[in-house]
Amino acid sequence: MKNVLDYVMVDNILTPEQCQEYISILDKCHWGPHRWYDNAESEFKNTKDFDVTYNVEVQTLMRDPVMNFVTNYVNKHNARPEFNFSGMRFNKYIEGEGIVRHIDHIHSLFDGKKRGIPIMSYVGVFNDNYEGGEFMLCDEEIKLKQGDAVQFPSVFLYPHEVKPVTKGIRYSWVLWSW
């Protein structure tokens, strides 16, 4: 493999019916502003770049398709790592919202008994009936359709962002392993 994008995998892992069901469940949840930890200032930041929620029911329903996706990646690259996973976070971007270019070098995510920083990032979308909201990885657009997911290493070589939504609402999910 000679290109960093060789270590990126995209696949459709959820049906349109599953996506609609999950959006219906998530729409009933309390959504709050995205928070992130600023290592330089040693504090959490609340920014109004998009809203987030957590939901055990949807996370449980998504477990098998997501783990099959992870297994396909591991098999493709002949790797046998022992992964730990974060909880799944659900994101909602309304018009004008996105997330700036960043890397997933998250220190504050894993506060339980098992600690680490992410080695893999997983992002998926529940819908594609919005405009804008493009997922950019390594300055290239990764076109995601309803039910698609992308996975990639969580290192400095994989900066990514979501461009601002210009029309509609973008529903997505994110998960990390370490």
PDB file of C-alpha atoms in Angstrom:
ATOM      1  CA  MET A   1       0.000   0.000   0.000  1.00  0.00           C
ATOM      2  CA  LYS A   2       1.453   3.294  -1.059  1.00  0.00           C
ATOM      3  CA  ASN A   3      -1.359   5.779  -0.441  1.00  0.00           C
ATOM      4  CA  VAL A   4      -2.814   6.736   2.944  1.00  0.00           C
ATOM      5  CA  LEU A   5      -6.289   6.303   1.451  1.00  0.00           C
ATOM      6  CA  ASP A   6      -5.480   2.596   0.993  1.00  0.00           C
ATOM      7  CA  TYR A   7      -6.198   2.318   4.730  1.00  0.00           C
ATOM      8  CA  VAL A   8      -9.681   3.839   4.397  1.00  0.00           C
ATOM      9  CA  MET A   9     -12.701   1.570   4.002  1.00  0.00           C
ATOM     10  CA  VAL A  10     -16.214   2.654   3.003  1.00  0.00           C
ATOM     11  CA  ASP A  11     -19.173   0.313   2.934  1.00  0.00           C
ATOM     12  CA  ASN A  12     -22.952   0.404   3.181  1.00  0.00           C
ATOM     13  CA  ILE A  13     -23.755  -1.273   6.501  1.00  0.00           C
ATOM     14  CA  LEU A  14     -27.331  -0.142   7.299  1.00  0.00           C
ATOM     15  CA  THR A  15     -30.538  -0.421   5.294  1.00  0.00           C
ATOM     16  CA  PRO A  16     -32.688   2.650   4.607  1.00  0.00           C
ATOM     17  CA  GLU A  17     -35.328   1.174   6.943  1.00  0.00           C
ATOM     18  CA  GLN A  18     -32.818   0.811   9.775  1.00  0.00           C
ATOM     19  CA  CYS A  19     -31.599   4.372   9.223  1.00  0.00           C
ATOM     20  CA  GLN A  20     -35.139   5.769   9.373  1.00  0.00           C
ATOM     21  CA  GLU A  21     -35.885   3.767  12.530  1.00  0.00           C
ATOM     22  CA  TYR A  22     -32.730   5.062  14.232  1.00  0.00           C
ATOM     23  CA  ILE A  23     -33.434   8.673  13.261  1.00  0.00           C
ATOM     24  CA  SER A  24     -36.971   8.310  14.711  1.00  0.00           C
ATOM     25  CA  ILE A  25     -35.568   7.032  18.001  1.00  0.00           C
ATOM     26  CA  LEU A  26     -32.819   9.666  18.145  1.00  0.00           C
ATOM     27  CA  ASP A  27     -35.224  12.525  17.379  1.00  0.00           C
ATOM     28  CA  LYS A  28     -36.918  11.776  20.725  1.00  0.00           C
ATOM     29  CA  CYS A  29     -33.624  12.143  22.626  1.00  0.00           C
ATOM     30  CA  HIS A  30     -32.222  15.214  24.324  1.00  0.00           C
ATOM     31  CA  TRP A  31     -29.540  16.763  22.111  1.00  0.00           C
ATOM     32  CA  GLY A  32     -26.835  19.044  23.483  1.00  0.00           C
ATOM     33  CA  PRO A  33     -23.864  20.972  22.125  1.00  0.00           C
ATOM     34  CA  HIS A  34     -20.738  19.123  21.039  1.00  0.00           C
ATOM     35  CA  ARG A  35     -18.061  19.270  23.764  1.00  0.00           C
ATOM     36  CA  TRP A  36     -14.387  18.598  23.226  1.00  0.00           C
ATOM     37  CA  TYR A  37     -11.243  18.757  25.302  1.00  0.00           C
ATOM     38  CA  ASP A  38      -8.649  21.386  24.405  1.00  0.00           C
ATOM     39  CA  ASN A  39      -5.293  19.870  25.395  1.00  0.00           C
ATOM     40  CA  ALA A  40      -3.478  23.183  24.965  1.00  0.00           C
ATOM     41  CA  GLU A  41      -5.755  24.910  27.471  1.00  0.00           C
ATOM     42  CA  SER A  42      -6.518  21.818  29.600  1.00  0.00           C
ATOM     43  CA  GLU A  43     -10.266  22.408  29.560  1.00  0.00           C
ATOM     44  CA  PHE A  44     -13.465  21.232  27.930  1.00  0.00           C
ATOM     45  CA  LYS A  45     -14.931  23.465  25.238  1.00  0.00           C
ATOM     46  CA  ASN A  46     -18.613  23.828  24.409  1.00  0.00           C
ATOM     47  CA  THR A  47     -18.952  24.958  20.840  1.00  0.00           C
ATOM     48  CA  LYS A  48     -22.075  25.285  18.757  1.00  0.00           C
ATOM     49  CA  ASP A  49     -20.662  23.437  15.770  1.00  0.00           C
ATOM     50  CA  PHE A  50     -23.297  20.649  15.988  1.00  0.00           C
ATOM     51  CA  ASP A  51     -25.410  18.791  18.547  1.00  0.00           C
ATOM     52  CA  VAL A  52     -24.791  15.331  20.007  1.00  0.00           C
ATOM     53  CA  THR A  53     -26.693  12.667  21.875  1.00  0.00           C
ATOM     54  CA  TYR A  54     -26.075   9.149  23.175  1.00  0.00           C
ATOM     55  CA  ASN A  55     -28.571   6.295  23.008  1.00  0.00           C
ATOM     56  CA  VAL A  56     -27.978   2.743  24.222  1.00  0.00           C
ATOM     57  CA  GLU A  57     -30.928   1.335  22.250  1.00  0.00           C
ATOM     58  CA  VAL A  58     -29.624   2.523  18.869  1.00  0.00           C
ATOM     59  CA  GLN A  59     -26.052   1.593  19.780  1.00  0.00           C
ATOM     60  CA  THR A  60     -27.211  -1.944  20.623  1.00  0.00           C
ATOM     61  CA  LEU A  61     -29.212  -2.226  17.393  1.00  0.00           C
ATOM     62  CA  MET A  62     -26.146  -1.146  15.392  1.00  0.00           C
ATOM     63  CA  ARG A  63     -23.671  -3.435  17.137  1.00  0.00           C
ATOM     64  CA  ASP A  64     -23.676  -6.357  14.667  1.00  0.00           C
ATOM     65  CA  PRO A  65     -23.411  -4.360  11.411  1.00  0.00           C
ATOM     66  CA  VAL A  66     -20.688  -2.126  12.870  1.00  0.00           C
ATOM     67  CA  MET A  67     -18.680  -5.072  14.257  1.00  0.00           C
ATOM     68  CA  ASN A  68     -18.961  -6.867  10.886  1.00  0.00           C
ATOM     69  CA  PHE A  69     -17.600  -3.700   9.247  1.00  0.00           C
ATOM     70  CA  VAL A  70     -14.678  -3.619  11.699  1.00  0.00           C
ATOM     71  CA  THR A  71     -13.985  -7.323  11.099  1.00  0.00           C
ATOM     72  CA  ASN A  72     -13.897  -6.800   7.314  1.00  0.00           C
ATOM     73  CA  TYR A  73     -11.266  -4.075   7.748  1.00  0.00           C
ATOM     74  CA  VAL A  74      -9.149  -6.182  10.114  1.00  0.00           C
ATOM     75  CA  ASN A  75      -9.294  -9.140   7.729  1.00  0.00           C
ATOM     76  CA  LYS A  76      -8.448  -6.988   4.698  1.00  0.00           C
ATOM     77  CA  HIS A  77      -5.308  -5.693   6.384  1.00  0.00           C
ATOM     78  CA  ASN A  78      -4.432  -9.028   8.010  1.00  0.00           C
ATOM     79  CA  ALA A  79      -4.366  -7.400  11.435  1.00  0.00           C
ATOM     80  CA  ARG A  80      -5.283  -8.982  14.729  1.00  0.00           C
ATOM     81  CA  PRO A  81      -5.425  -6.111  17.186  1.00  0.00           C
ATOM     82  CA  GLU A  82      -7.345  -6.311  20.429  1.00  0.00           C
ATOM     83  CA  PHE A  83      -9.746  -3.389  20.215  1.00  0.00           C
ATOM     84  CA  ASN A  84     -11.581  -1.578  22.954  1.00  0.00           C
ATOM     85  CA  PHE A  85     -14.446   0.635  21.799  1.00  0.00           C
ATOM     86  CA  SER A  86     -15.824   3.950  22.965  1.00  0.00           C
ATOM     87  CA  GLY A  87     -19.542   4.470  23.282  1.00  0.00           C
ATOM     88  CA  MET A  88     -21.233   5.509  20.065  1.00  0.00           C
ATOM     89  CA  ARG A  89     -22.012   9.209  19.728  1.00  0.00           C
ATOM     90  CA  PHE A  90     -24.768  10.478  17.470  1.00  0.00           C
ATOM     91  CA  ASN A  91     -24.372  13.829  15.696  1.00  0.00           C
ATOM     92  CA  LYS A  92     -26.982  16.169  14.246  1.00  0.00           C
ATOM     93  CA  TYR A  93     -25.908  19.010  11.961  1.00  0.00           C
ATOM     94  CA  ILE A  94     -28.471  21.648  11.001  1.00  0.00           C
ATOM     95  CA  GLU A  95     -28.007  24.321   8.350  1.00  0.00           C
ATOM     96  CA  GLY A  96     -24.762  26.230   8.863  1.00  0.00           C
ATOM     97  CA  GLU A  97     -23.199  23.545  11.090  1.00  0.00           C
ATOM     98  CA  GLY A  98     -20.168  21.366  10.409  1.00  0.00           C
ATOM     99  CA  ILE A  99     -16.946  20.475  12.192  1.00  0.00           C
ATOM    100  CA  VAL A 100     -13.567  21.969  11.380  1.00  0.00           C
ATOM    101  CA  ARG A 101     -10.625  19.956  10.109  1.00  0.00           C
ATOM    102  CA  HIS A 102      -9.152  17.919  12.974  1.00  0.00           C
ATOM    103  CA  ILE A 103      -7.584  14.595  13.931  1.00  0.00           C
ATOM    104  CA  ASP A 104      -8.986  12.179  16.493  1.00  0.00           C
ATOM    105  CA  HIS A 105      -6.139  12.329  19.001  1.00  0.00           C
ATOM    106  CA  ILE A 106      -8.598  12.275  21.907  1.00  0.00           C
ATOM    107  CA  HIS A 107      -7.160  12.114  25.416  1.00  0.00           C
ATOM    108  CA  SER A 108     -10.360  12.680  27.394  1.00  0.00           C
ATOM    109  CA  LEU A 109     -12.568  10.060  25.764  1.00  0.00           C
ATOM    110  CA  PHE A 110     -11.662   7.001  27.784  1.00  0.00           C
ATOM    111  CA  ASP A 111     -12.089   7.648  31.500  1.00  0.00           C
ATOM    112  CA  GLY A 112     -12.951   4.115  32.600  1.00  0.00           C
ATOM    113  CA  LYS A 113     -10.664   1.329  33.720  1.00  0.00           C
ATOM    114  CA  LYS A 114      -9.251   0.867  30.207  1.00  0.00           C
ATOM    115  CA  ARG A 115      -7.498   3.930  28.849  1.00  0.00           C
ATOM    116  CA  GLY A 116      -5.899   4.889  25.586  1.00  0.00           C
ATOM    117  CA  ILE A 117      -6.139   7.171  22.599  1.00  0.00           C
ATOM    118  CA  PRO A 118      -7.991   6.140  19.435  1.00  0.00           C
ATOM    119  CA  ILE A 119      -6.227   4.055  16.825  1.00  0.00           C
ATOM    120  CA  MET A 120      -9.288   3.779  14.547  1.00  0.00           C
ATOM    121  CA  SER A 121     -12.177   6.132  13.786  1.00  0.00           C
ATOM    122  CA  TYR A 122     -15.584   5.057  12.438  1.00  0.00           C
ATOM    123  CA  VAL A 123     -18.109   7.501  10.982  1.00  0.00           C
ATOM    124  CA  GLY A 124     -21.457   6.761   9.382  1.00  0.00           C
ATOM    125  CA  VAL A 125     -24.497   8.601   8.065  1.00  0.00           C
ATOM    126  CA  PHE A 126     -28.174   7.791   8.585  1.00  0.00           C
ATOM    127  CA  ASN A 127     -29.430  10.012   5.779  1.00  0.00           C
ATOM    128  CA  ASP A 128     -28.331  11.723   2.594  1.00  0.00           C
ATOM    129  CA  ASN A 129     -31.303  14.023   1.978  1.00  0.00           C
ATOM    130  CA  TYR A 130     -29.387  17.178   2.910  1.00  0.00           C
ATOM    131  CA  GLU A 131     -27.102  19.507   0.991  1.00  0.00           C
ATOM    132  CA  GLY A 132     -23.552  20.377   1.987  1.00  0.00           C
ATOM    133  CA  GLY A 133     -22.260  18.350   4.944  1.00  0.00           C
ATOM    134  CA  GLU A 134     -19.578  16.654   2.855  1.00  0.00           C
ATOM    135  CA  PHE A 135     -17.205  14.372   4.750  1.00  0.00           C
ATOM    136  CA  MET A 136     -13.647  15.346   3.862  1.00  0.00           C
ATOM    137  CA  LEU A 137     -10.723  13.045   4.671  1.00  0.00           C
ATOM    138  CA  CYS A 138      -7.150  13.969   3.761  1.00  0.00           C
ATOM    139  CA  ASP A 139      -8.597  16.890   1.760  1.00  0.00           C
ATOM    140  CA  GLU A 140     -10.630  14.509  -0.423  1.00  0.00           C
ATOM    141  CA  GLU A 141     -14.399  14.126  -0.326  1.00  0.00           C
ATOM    142  CA  ILE A 142     -15.539  10.703   0.804  1.00  0.00           C
ATOM    143  CA  LYS A 143     -19.020  10.398  -0.678  1.00  0.00           C
ATOM    144  CA  LEU A 144     -21.308   8.798   1.897  1.00  0.00           C
ATOM    145  CA  LYS A 145     -24.804   7.619   1.025  1.00  0.00           C
ATOM    146  CA  GLN A 146     -27.559   6.691   3.485  1.00  0.00           C
ATOM    147  CA  GLY A 147     -26.346   3.782   5.619  1.00  0.00           C
ATOM    148  CA  ASP A 148     -22.689   4.150   4.612  1.00  0.00           C
ATOM    149  CA  ALA A 149     -19.814   4.080   7.065  1.00  0.00           C
ATOM    150  CA  VAL A 150     -16.134   4.918   6.739  1.00  0.00           C
ATOM    151  CA  GLN A 151     -13.259   3.723   8.913  1.00  0.00           C
ATOM    152  CA  PHE A 152      -9.706   4.999   8.998  1.00  0.00           C
ATOM    153  CA  PRO A 153      -6.701   5.235  11.339  1.00  0.00           C
ATOM    154  CA  SER A 154      -6.955   7.939  14.021  1.00  0.00           C
ATOM    155  CA  VAL A 155      -3.536   9.456  13.403  1.00  0.00           C
ATOM    156  CA  PHE A 156      -2.190  12.772  12.129  1.00  0.00           C
ATOM    157  CA  LEU A 157      -2.118  11.457   8.554  1.00  0.00           C
ATOM    158  CA  TYR A 158      -5.951  11.420   8.477  1.00  0.00           C
ATOM    159  CA  PRO A 159      -7.268  14.933   9.124  1.00  0.00           C
ATOM    160  CA  HIS A 160     -10.990  15.124   8.476  1.00  0.00           C
ATOM    161  CA  GLU A 161     -13.946  17.476   8.665  1.00  0.00           C
ATOM    162  CA  VAL A 162     -17.623  17.841   7.889  1.00  0.00           C
ATOM    163  CA  LYS A 163     -18.378  20.832   5.682  1.00  0.00           C
ATOM    164  CA  PRO A 164     -21.303  23.004   6.816  1.00  0.00           C
ATOM    165  CA  VAL A 165     -24.761  21.734   5.952  1.00  0.00           C
ATOM    166  CA  THR A 166     -26.453  24.167   3.561  1.00  0.00           C
ATOM    167  CA  LYS A 167     -29.931  22.621   3.498  1.00  0.00           C
ATOM    168  CA  GLY A 168     -31.693  20.042   5.662  1.00  0.00           C
ATOM    169  CA  ILE A 169     -30.347  18.039   8.612  1.00  0.00           C
ATOM    170  CA  ARG A 170     -27.419  15.598   8.561  1.00  0.00           C
ATOM    171  CA  TYR A 171     -27.655  12.679  11.042  1.00  0.00           C
ATOM    172  CA  SER A 172     -24.502  10.678  11.666  1.00  0.00           C
ATOM    173  CA  TRP A 173     -22.668   8.551  14.185  1.00  0.00           C
ATOM    174  CA  VAL A 174     -19.087   8.202  15.333  1.00  0.00           C
ATOM    175  CA  LEU A 175     -17.196   5.582  17.282  1.00  0.00           C
ATOM    176  CA  TRP A 176     -13.541   5.092  18.151  1.00  0.00           C
ATOM    177  CA  SER A 177     -11.401   2.093  19.084  1.00  0.00           C
ATOM    178  CA  TRP A 178      -8.163   1.997  20.982  1.00  0.00           C
TER     179      TRP A 178
END
